[in-house]
Coordinates of C-alpha atoms in Angstrom, one line a residue:
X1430 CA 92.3 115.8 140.0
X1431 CA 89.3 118.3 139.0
X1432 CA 86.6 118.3 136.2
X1433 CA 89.3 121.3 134.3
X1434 CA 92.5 118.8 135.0
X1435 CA 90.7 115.8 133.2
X1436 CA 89.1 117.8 130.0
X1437 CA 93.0 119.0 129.5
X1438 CA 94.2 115.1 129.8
X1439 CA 95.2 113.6 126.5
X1440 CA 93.2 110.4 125.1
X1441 CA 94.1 107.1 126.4
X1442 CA 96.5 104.6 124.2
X1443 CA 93.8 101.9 124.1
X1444 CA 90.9 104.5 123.2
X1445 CA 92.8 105.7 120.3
X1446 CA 93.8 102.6 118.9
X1447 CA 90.5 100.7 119.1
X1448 CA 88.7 103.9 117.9
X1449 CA 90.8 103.9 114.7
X1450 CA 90.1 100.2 114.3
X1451 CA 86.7 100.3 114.3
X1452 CA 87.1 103.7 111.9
X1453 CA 89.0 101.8 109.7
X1454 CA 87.1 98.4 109.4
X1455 CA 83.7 100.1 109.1
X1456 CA 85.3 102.3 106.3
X1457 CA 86.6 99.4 104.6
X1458 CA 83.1 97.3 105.3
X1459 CA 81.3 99.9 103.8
X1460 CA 83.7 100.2 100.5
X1461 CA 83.0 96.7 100.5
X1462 CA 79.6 96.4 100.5
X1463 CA 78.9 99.7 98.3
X1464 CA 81.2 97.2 95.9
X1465 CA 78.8 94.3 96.6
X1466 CA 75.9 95.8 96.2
X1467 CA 76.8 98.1 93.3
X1468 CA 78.0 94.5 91.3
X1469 CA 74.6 92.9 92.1
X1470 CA 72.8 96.3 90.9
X1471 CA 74.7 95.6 87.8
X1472 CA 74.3 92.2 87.2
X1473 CA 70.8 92.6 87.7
X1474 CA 70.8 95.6 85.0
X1475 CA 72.6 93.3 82.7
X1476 CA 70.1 90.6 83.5
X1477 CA 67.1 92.5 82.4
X1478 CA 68.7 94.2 79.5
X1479 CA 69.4 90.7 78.3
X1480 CA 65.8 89.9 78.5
X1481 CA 64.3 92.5 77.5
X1482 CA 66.2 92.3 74.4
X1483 CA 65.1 89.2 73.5
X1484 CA 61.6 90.8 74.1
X1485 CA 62.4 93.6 72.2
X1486 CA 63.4 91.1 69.5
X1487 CA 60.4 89.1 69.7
X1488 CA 58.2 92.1 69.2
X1489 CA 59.9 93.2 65.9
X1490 CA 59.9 89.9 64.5
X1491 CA 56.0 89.7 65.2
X1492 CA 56.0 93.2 63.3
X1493 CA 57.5 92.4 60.1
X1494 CA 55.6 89.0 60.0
X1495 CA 52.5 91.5 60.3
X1496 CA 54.2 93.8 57.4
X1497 CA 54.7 90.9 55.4
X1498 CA 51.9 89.2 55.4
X1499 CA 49.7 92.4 55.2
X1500 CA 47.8 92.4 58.6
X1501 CA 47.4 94.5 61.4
X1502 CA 50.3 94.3 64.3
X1503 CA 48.1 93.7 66.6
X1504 CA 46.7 90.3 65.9
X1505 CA 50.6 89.1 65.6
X1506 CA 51.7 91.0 68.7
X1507 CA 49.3 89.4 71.5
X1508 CA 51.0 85.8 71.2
X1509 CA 54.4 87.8 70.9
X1510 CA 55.7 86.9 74.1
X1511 CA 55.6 83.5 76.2
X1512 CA 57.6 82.2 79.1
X1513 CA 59.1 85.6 80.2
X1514 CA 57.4 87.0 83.5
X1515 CA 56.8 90.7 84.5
X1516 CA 57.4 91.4 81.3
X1517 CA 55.9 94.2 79.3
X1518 CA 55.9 95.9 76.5
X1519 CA 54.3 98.4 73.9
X1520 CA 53.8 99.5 70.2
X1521 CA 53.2 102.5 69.3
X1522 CA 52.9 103.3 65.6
X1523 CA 54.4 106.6 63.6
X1524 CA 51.7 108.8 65.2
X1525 CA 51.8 108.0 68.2
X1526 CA 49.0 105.6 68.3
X1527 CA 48.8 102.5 70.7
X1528 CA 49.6 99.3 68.5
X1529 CA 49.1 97.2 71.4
X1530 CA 50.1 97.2 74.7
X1531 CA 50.6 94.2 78.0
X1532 CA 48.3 94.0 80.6
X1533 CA 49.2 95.0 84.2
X1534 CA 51.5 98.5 83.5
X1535 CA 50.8 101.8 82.5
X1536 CA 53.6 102.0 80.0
X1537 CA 52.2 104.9 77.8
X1538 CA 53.7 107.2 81.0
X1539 CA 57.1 106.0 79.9
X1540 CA 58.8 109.4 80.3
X1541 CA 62.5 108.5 79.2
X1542 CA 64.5 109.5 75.8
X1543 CA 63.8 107.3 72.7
X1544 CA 66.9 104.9 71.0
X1545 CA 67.2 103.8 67.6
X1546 CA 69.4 100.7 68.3
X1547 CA 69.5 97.1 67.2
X1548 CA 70.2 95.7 70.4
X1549 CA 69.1 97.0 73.8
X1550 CA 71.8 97.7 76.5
X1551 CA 72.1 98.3 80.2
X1552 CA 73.1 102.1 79.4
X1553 CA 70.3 102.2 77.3
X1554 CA 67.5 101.5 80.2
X1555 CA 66.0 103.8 82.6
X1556 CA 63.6 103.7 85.7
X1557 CA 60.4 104.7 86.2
X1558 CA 57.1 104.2 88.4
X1559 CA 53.9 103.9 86.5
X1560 CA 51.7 104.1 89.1
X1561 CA 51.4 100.3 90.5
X1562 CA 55.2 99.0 89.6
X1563 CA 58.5 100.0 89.1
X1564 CA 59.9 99.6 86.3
X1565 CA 63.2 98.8 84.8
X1566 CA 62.3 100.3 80.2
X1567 CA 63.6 101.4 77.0
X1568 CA 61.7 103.0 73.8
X1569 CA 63.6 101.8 70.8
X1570 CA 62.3 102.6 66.9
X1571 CA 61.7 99.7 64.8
X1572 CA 61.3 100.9 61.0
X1573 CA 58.9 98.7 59.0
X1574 CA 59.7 98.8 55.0
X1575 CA 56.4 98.3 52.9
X1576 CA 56.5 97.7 49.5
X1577 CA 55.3 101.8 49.0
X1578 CA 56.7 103.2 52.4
X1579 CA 58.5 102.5 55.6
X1580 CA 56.6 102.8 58.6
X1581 CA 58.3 103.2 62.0
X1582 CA 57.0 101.5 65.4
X1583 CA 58.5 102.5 69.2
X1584 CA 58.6 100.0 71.2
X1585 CA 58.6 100.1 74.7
X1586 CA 59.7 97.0 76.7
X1587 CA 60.0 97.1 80.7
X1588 CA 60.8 94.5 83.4
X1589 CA 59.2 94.4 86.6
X1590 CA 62.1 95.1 89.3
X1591 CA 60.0 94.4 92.3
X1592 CA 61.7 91.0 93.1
X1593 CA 65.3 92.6 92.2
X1594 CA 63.7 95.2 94.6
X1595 CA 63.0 92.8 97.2
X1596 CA 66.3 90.9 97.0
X1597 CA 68.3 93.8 97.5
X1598 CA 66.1 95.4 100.6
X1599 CA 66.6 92.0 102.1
X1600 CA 70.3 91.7 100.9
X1601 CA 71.1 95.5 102.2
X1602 CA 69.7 94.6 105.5
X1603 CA 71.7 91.4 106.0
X1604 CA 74.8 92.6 104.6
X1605 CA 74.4 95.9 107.2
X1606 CA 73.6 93.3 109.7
X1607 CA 76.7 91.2 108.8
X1608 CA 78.7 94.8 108.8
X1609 CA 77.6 95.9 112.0
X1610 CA 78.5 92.5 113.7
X1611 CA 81.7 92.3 112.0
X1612 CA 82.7 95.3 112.6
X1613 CA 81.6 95.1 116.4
X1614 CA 83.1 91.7 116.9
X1615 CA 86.4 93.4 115.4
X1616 CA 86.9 96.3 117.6
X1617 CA 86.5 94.3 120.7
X1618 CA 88.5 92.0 119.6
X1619 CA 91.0 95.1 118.9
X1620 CA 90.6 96.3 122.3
X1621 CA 91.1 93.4 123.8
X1622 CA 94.3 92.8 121.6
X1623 CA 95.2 96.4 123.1
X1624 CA 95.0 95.5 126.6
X1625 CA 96.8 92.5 126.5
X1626 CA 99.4 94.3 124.0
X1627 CA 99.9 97.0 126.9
X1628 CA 100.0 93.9 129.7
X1629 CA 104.0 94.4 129.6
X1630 CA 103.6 98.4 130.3
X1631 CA 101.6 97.5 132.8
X1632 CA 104.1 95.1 134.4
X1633 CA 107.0 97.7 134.0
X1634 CA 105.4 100.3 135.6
X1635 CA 104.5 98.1 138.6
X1636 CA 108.2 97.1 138.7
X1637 CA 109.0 100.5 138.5
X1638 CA 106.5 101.9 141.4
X1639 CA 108.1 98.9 143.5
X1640 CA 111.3 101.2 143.1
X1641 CA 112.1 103.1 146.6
X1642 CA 115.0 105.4 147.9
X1643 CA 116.7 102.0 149.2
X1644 CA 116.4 100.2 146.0
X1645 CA 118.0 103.0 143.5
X1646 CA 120.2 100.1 142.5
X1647 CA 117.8 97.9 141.3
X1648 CA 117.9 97.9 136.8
X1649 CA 115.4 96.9 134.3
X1650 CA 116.3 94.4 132.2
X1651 CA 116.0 95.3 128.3
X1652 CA 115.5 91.9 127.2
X1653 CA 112.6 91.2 129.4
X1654 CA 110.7 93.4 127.5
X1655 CA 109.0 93.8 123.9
X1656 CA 110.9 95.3 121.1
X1657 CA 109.4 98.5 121.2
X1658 CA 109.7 98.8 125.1
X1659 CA 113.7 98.5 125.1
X1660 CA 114.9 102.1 124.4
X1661 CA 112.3 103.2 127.3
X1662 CA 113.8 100.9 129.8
X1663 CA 117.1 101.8 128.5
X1664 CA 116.3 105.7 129.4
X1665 CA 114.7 105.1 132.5
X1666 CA 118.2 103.0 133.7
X1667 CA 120.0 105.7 132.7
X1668 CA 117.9 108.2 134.6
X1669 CA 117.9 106.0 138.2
X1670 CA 121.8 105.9 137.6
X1671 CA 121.8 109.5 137.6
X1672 CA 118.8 109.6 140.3
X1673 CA 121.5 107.1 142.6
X1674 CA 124.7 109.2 142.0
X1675 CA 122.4 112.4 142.7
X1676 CA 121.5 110.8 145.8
X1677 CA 124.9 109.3 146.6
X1678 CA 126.2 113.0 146.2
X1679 CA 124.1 114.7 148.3
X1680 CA 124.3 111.8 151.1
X1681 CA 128.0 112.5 150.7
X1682 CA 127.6 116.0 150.8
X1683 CA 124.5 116.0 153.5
X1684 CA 128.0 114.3 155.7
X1685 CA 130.2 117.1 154.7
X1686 CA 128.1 119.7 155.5
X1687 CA 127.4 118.4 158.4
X1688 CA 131.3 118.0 159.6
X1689 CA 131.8 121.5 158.3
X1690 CA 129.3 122.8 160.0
X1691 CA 129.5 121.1 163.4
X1692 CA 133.6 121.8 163.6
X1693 CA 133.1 125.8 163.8
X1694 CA 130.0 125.6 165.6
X1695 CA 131.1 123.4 168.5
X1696 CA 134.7 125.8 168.3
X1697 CA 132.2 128.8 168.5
X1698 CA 130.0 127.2 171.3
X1699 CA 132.9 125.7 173.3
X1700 CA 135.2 129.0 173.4
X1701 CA 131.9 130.7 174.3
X1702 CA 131.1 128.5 177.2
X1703 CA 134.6 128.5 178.6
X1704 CA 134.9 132.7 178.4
X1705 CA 131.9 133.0 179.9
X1706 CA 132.6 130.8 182.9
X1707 CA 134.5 133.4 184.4
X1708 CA 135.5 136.7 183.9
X1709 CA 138.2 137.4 181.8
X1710 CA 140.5 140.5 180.7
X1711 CA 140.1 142.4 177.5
X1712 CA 143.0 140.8 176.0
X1713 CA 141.5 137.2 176.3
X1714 CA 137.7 138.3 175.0
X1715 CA 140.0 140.1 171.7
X1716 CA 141.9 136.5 171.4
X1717 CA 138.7 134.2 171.5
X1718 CA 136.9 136.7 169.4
X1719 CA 139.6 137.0 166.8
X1720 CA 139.1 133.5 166.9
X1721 CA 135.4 133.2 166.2
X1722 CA 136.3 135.4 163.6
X1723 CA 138.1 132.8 161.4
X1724 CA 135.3 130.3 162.3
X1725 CA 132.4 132.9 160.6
X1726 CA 134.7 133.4 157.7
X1727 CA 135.5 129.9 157.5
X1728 CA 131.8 129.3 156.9
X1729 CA 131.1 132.3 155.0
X1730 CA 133.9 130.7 152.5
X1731 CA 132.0 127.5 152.4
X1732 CA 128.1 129.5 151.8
X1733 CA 129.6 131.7 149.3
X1734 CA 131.3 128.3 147.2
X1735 CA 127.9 126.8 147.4
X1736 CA 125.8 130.1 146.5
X1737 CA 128.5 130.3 143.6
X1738 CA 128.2 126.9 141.9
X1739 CA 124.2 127.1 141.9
X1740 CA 124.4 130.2 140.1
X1741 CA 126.6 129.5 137.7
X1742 CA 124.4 126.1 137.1
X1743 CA 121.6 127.9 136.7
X1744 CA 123.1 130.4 134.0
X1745 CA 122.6 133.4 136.3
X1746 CA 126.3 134.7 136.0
X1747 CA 127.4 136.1 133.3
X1748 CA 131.1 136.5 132.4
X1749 CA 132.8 140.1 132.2
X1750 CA 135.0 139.2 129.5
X1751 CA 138.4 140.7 128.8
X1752 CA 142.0 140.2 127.5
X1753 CA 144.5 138.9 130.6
X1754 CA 148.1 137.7 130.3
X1755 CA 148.4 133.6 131.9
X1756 CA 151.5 133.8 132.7
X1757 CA 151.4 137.4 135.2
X1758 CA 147.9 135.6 136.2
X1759 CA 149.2 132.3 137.0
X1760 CA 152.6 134.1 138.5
X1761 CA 150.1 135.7 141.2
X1762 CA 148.5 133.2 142.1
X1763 CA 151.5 131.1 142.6
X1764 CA 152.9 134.1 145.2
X1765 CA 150.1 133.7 147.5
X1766 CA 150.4 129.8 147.5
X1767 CA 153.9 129.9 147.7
X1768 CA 153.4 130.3 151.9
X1769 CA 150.9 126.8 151.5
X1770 CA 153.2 125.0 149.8
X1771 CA 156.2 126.0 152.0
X1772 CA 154.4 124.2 154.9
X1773 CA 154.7 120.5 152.9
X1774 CA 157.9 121.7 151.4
X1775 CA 156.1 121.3 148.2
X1776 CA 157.9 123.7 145.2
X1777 CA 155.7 125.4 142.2
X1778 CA 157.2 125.6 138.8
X1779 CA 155.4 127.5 135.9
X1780 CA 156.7 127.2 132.5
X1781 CA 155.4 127.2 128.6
X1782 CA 154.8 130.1 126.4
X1783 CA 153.4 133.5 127.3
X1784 CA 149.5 133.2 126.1
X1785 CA 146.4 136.2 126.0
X1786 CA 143.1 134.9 126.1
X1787 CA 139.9 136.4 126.4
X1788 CA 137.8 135.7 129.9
X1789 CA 137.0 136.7 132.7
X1790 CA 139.7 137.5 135.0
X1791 CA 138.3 136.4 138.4
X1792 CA 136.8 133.2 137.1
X1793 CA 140.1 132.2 135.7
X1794 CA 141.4 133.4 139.3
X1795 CA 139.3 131.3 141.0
X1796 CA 139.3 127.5 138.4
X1797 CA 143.3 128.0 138.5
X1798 CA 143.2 128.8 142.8
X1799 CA 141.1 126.2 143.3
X1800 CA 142.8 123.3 141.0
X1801 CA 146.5 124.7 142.4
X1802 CA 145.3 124.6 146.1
X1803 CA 143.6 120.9 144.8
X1804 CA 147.0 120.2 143.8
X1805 CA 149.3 121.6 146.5
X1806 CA 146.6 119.9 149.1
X1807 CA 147.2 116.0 147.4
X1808 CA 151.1 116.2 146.6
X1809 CA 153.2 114.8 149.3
X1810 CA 156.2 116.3 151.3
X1811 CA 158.7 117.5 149.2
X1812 CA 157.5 117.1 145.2
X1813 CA 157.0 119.4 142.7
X1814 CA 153.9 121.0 141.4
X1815 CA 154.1 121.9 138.0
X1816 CA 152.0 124.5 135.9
X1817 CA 152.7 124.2 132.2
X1818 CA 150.9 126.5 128.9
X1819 CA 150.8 126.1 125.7
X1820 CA 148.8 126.8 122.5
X1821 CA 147.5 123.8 120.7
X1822 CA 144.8 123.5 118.3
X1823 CA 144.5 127.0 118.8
X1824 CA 143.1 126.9 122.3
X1825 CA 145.5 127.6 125.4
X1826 CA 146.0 124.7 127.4
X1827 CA 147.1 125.2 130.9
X1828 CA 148.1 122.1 132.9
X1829 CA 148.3 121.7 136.6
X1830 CA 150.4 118.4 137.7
X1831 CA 151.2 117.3 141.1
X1832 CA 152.7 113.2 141.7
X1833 CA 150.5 111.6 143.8
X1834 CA 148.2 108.2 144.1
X1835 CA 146.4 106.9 140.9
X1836 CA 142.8 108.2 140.1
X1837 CA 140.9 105.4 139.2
X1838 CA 139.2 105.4 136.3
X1839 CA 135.3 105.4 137.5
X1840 CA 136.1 107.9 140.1
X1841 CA 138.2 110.4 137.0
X1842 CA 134.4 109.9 135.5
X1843 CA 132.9 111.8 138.3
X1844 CA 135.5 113.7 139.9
X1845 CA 133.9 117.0 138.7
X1846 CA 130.8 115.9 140.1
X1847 CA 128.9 118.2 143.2
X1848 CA 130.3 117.0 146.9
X1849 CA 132.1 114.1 145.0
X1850 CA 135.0 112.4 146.6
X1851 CA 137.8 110.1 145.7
X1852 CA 137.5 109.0 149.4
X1853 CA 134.6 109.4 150.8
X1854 CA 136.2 107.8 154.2
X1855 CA 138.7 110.8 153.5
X1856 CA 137.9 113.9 156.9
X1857 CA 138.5 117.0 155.1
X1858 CA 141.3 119.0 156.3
X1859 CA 139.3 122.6 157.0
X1860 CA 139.6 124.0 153.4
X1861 CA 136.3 123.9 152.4
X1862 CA 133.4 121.2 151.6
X1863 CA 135.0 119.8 148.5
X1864 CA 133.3 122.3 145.8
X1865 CA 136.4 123.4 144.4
X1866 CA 136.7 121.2 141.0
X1867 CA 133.1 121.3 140.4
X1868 CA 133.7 125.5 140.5
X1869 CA 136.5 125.2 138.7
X1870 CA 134.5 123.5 136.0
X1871 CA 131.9 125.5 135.9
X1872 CA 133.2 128.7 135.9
X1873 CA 135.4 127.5 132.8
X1874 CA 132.2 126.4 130.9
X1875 CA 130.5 129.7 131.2
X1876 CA 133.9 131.1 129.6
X1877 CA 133.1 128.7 127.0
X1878 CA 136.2 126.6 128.2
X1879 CA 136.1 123.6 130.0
X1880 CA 138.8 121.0 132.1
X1881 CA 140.0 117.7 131.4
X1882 CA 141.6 115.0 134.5
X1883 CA 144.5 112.7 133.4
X1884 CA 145.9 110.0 135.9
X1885 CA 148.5 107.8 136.4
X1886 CA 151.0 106.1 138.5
X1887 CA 153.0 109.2 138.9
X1888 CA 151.1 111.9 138.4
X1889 CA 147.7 113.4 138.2
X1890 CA 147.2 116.4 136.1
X1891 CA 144.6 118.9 135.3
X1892 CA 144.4 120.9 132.1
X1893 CA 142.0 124.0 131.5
X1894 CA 141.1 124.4 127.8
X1895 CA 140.9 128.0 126.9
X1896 CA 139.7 129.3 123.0
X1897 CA 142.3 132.4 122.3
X1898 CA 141.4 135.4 121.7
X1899 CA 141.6 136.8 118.2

């Protein structure tokens, strides 16, 4: 197998599978941990707006105690604040003036909007860098009524997020950690789970390579194998039955062939021999080639039956459809057999209606010669062959019946079959290598028609199912 062969080769069972695992758990990881790590981001958010609320509410306390008592913000404002760290926070008055403002953070370069809220949310918070820190902040107005005029402070309060920061590289990294390794640990674990899932595929096909042309009877059994497994086993025992009747046939027909074709030849080669010992008059080479003759033609007969079936097998005859009478066919036919039959002082009788049908006229020569001559061949001394039509369900039904021995019932199943015999232990008489049903069949089935066998005790009879023409 080349470079070109294996690019064209589909993906292997276990490659698929454990590739769509691992798809599948890392999406699922990674929905996870988005979930995690966005629920921590917000409890964290919710943690600081919390906080600096209570900062925020501390600061506006300390600026109406400054409003009411008449003094500047800033000496009320510096003591604000205690037992909250990386915290910070500013006042600003109504011009824009700094009030006072925490050590350690730049928070005049606070460039986000300004609320006028009582309480400070997560939605109400933004991020920004200040240079040294990052920080999590708000602006919020606090008006100031005096006993003239209202004066209105902004407030800016911001938490240090470095430690949240910190938590969540170190969180990130573990939980990726935790993913990757879960997810690794997962997909081998799915391939392995693969390859022992496939362990009873691999111990059918070894049962099935063990298979030879001596052991075509050998079964699989569908309850030795998984669920899943039983319709394939169930196919492949219905295609080594077909495989062993295949090769029964052509054994049996490899025998046939062989008998047919060794009879004429050993005639042609012994008359040969024995003319050409010595020399002979012109009336004796005529006689032995007259009979040579019939041996050519006899084999001619049996190419020609075998050239026949494979084409009409194969689709690559065509019928030359037209409107014939059954009975002046049938009448015909009956004339030239009626010599045969004489021989076994074996009678034909035709009766039924009078039926046209549309088909071809030499293939309904031929399935009605053969299954007559069939007949006339397996009737014994002195009976009765019978050929009856009718019309029923509007198709013509002709029926061929000759008494005889019973056809069992497993060899009616495969009496139509190629080179099949009832008795294979059976020599053949000299007409032919035992093609004629299977012809007759399938010469009917490219007319769209096709033949059905009935047995019993008394009689065997063969019926050709014909649609009518209209």
């Amino acid at each position: 197998m080349n470079l070109k062969d294996l690019s064209k080769r589909p993906t292997s069972l276990a490659f698929r599978v454990t590739i769509l695992v691992g798809l599948t758990i890392f999406v699922c990881l990674t929905f996870i941990s988005l979930m995690v790590q966005e629920s921590i981001a917000q409890h964290f958010a919710e943690q600081d707006a919390n906080e600096l609320n209570e900062v925020f509410i501390a600061v506006k306390r300390k600026l109406y105690e400054a409003n009411n008592r008449g003094i500047s913000p800033t000496k009320t404002l510096f003591h604000a604040v205690s037992g909250h760290h990386g915290v910070y926070y500013l006042v600003q008055n109504e011009v824009g003036d700094i009030v006072f403002s925490s050590e350690n953070a730049a928070l005049e370069r606070y460039p986000g909007r300004t609320f006028d809220i009582e309480h400070i949310t997560p939605s109400s918070l933004s991020i920004f860098y200040d240079g040294e820190h990052k920080l999590r902040s708000t602006k919020v107005i606090v008006p100031v009524q005096t006993s003239q005029t209202q004066t209105q402070y902004k407030v800016i309060v911001a938490s240090n997020m470095e430690f949240h920061m910190n938590y969540m590289e170190d969180f990130e990294t573990n939980l990726w950690a935790i993913i990757a390794l879960s997810g690794t640990i997962t997909i081998l674990v799915a391939r392995f789970a693969v390859y022992r899932g496939h362990s009873p595929i691999r111990r059918l096909s070894r049962k099935i390579g063990s298979i030879s042309t001596t052991q075509l009877d050998i079964r699989l059994d569908p309850i030795e194998v998984p669920v899943e497994l039983t319709r394939l086993v169930e196919s492949f025992n219905d295609m080594i039955e077909r495989v062993e009747n295949g090769y029964e046939q052509l054994s049996h027909f490899s025998d046939d062939i062989a008998h047919e074709l060794r009879t004429p030849i050993t005639n042609l080669t012994t008359q040969t021999q024995v003319i050409l010992n010595q020399p002979r008059s012109i009336d004796e080479y005529s006689e032995i080639l007259y009979s040579n003759l019939e041996e050519y033609e006899r084999m001619s007969k049996m190419v020609s039956d075998m050239l026949l079936l494979a084409q009409t097998e194969h689709g690559l005859i065509k019928p030359n459809t037209e409107v014939i009478n059954c009975q002046k066919e049938i009448s015909a036919l009956i004339e030239y057999f009626e010599l045969i039959a004489e021989e076994k002082h074996i009678h034909i009788q035709l009766h039924g209606h009078n039926i046209e049908l549309r088909c071809d006229k030499s293939m309904f020569r031929q399935a009605i010669s053969n299954l007559l001559s069939n007949a006339i061949r397996y009737a014994p001394s002195n009976a009765e062959v019978i050929l009856f039509t009718q019309i029923r369900d509007n198709e013509a039904h002709i029926s061929i019946s000759n008494p005889g021995k019973k056809i069992s019932k497993n060899q009616l199943h495969r009496i139509f079959d190629r080179f099949y015999r009832t008795d294979p232990s059976r020599k053949r008489d000299g007409q032919g290598a035992g093609l004629g049903l299977t012809i007759a069949r399938s010469v009917m089935e490219v007319n769209a028609g096709h033949i059905r066998v009935e047995s019993n005790e008394q009689t065997t009879t063969f019926t050709v199912i014909l649609p009518l023409n209209h």
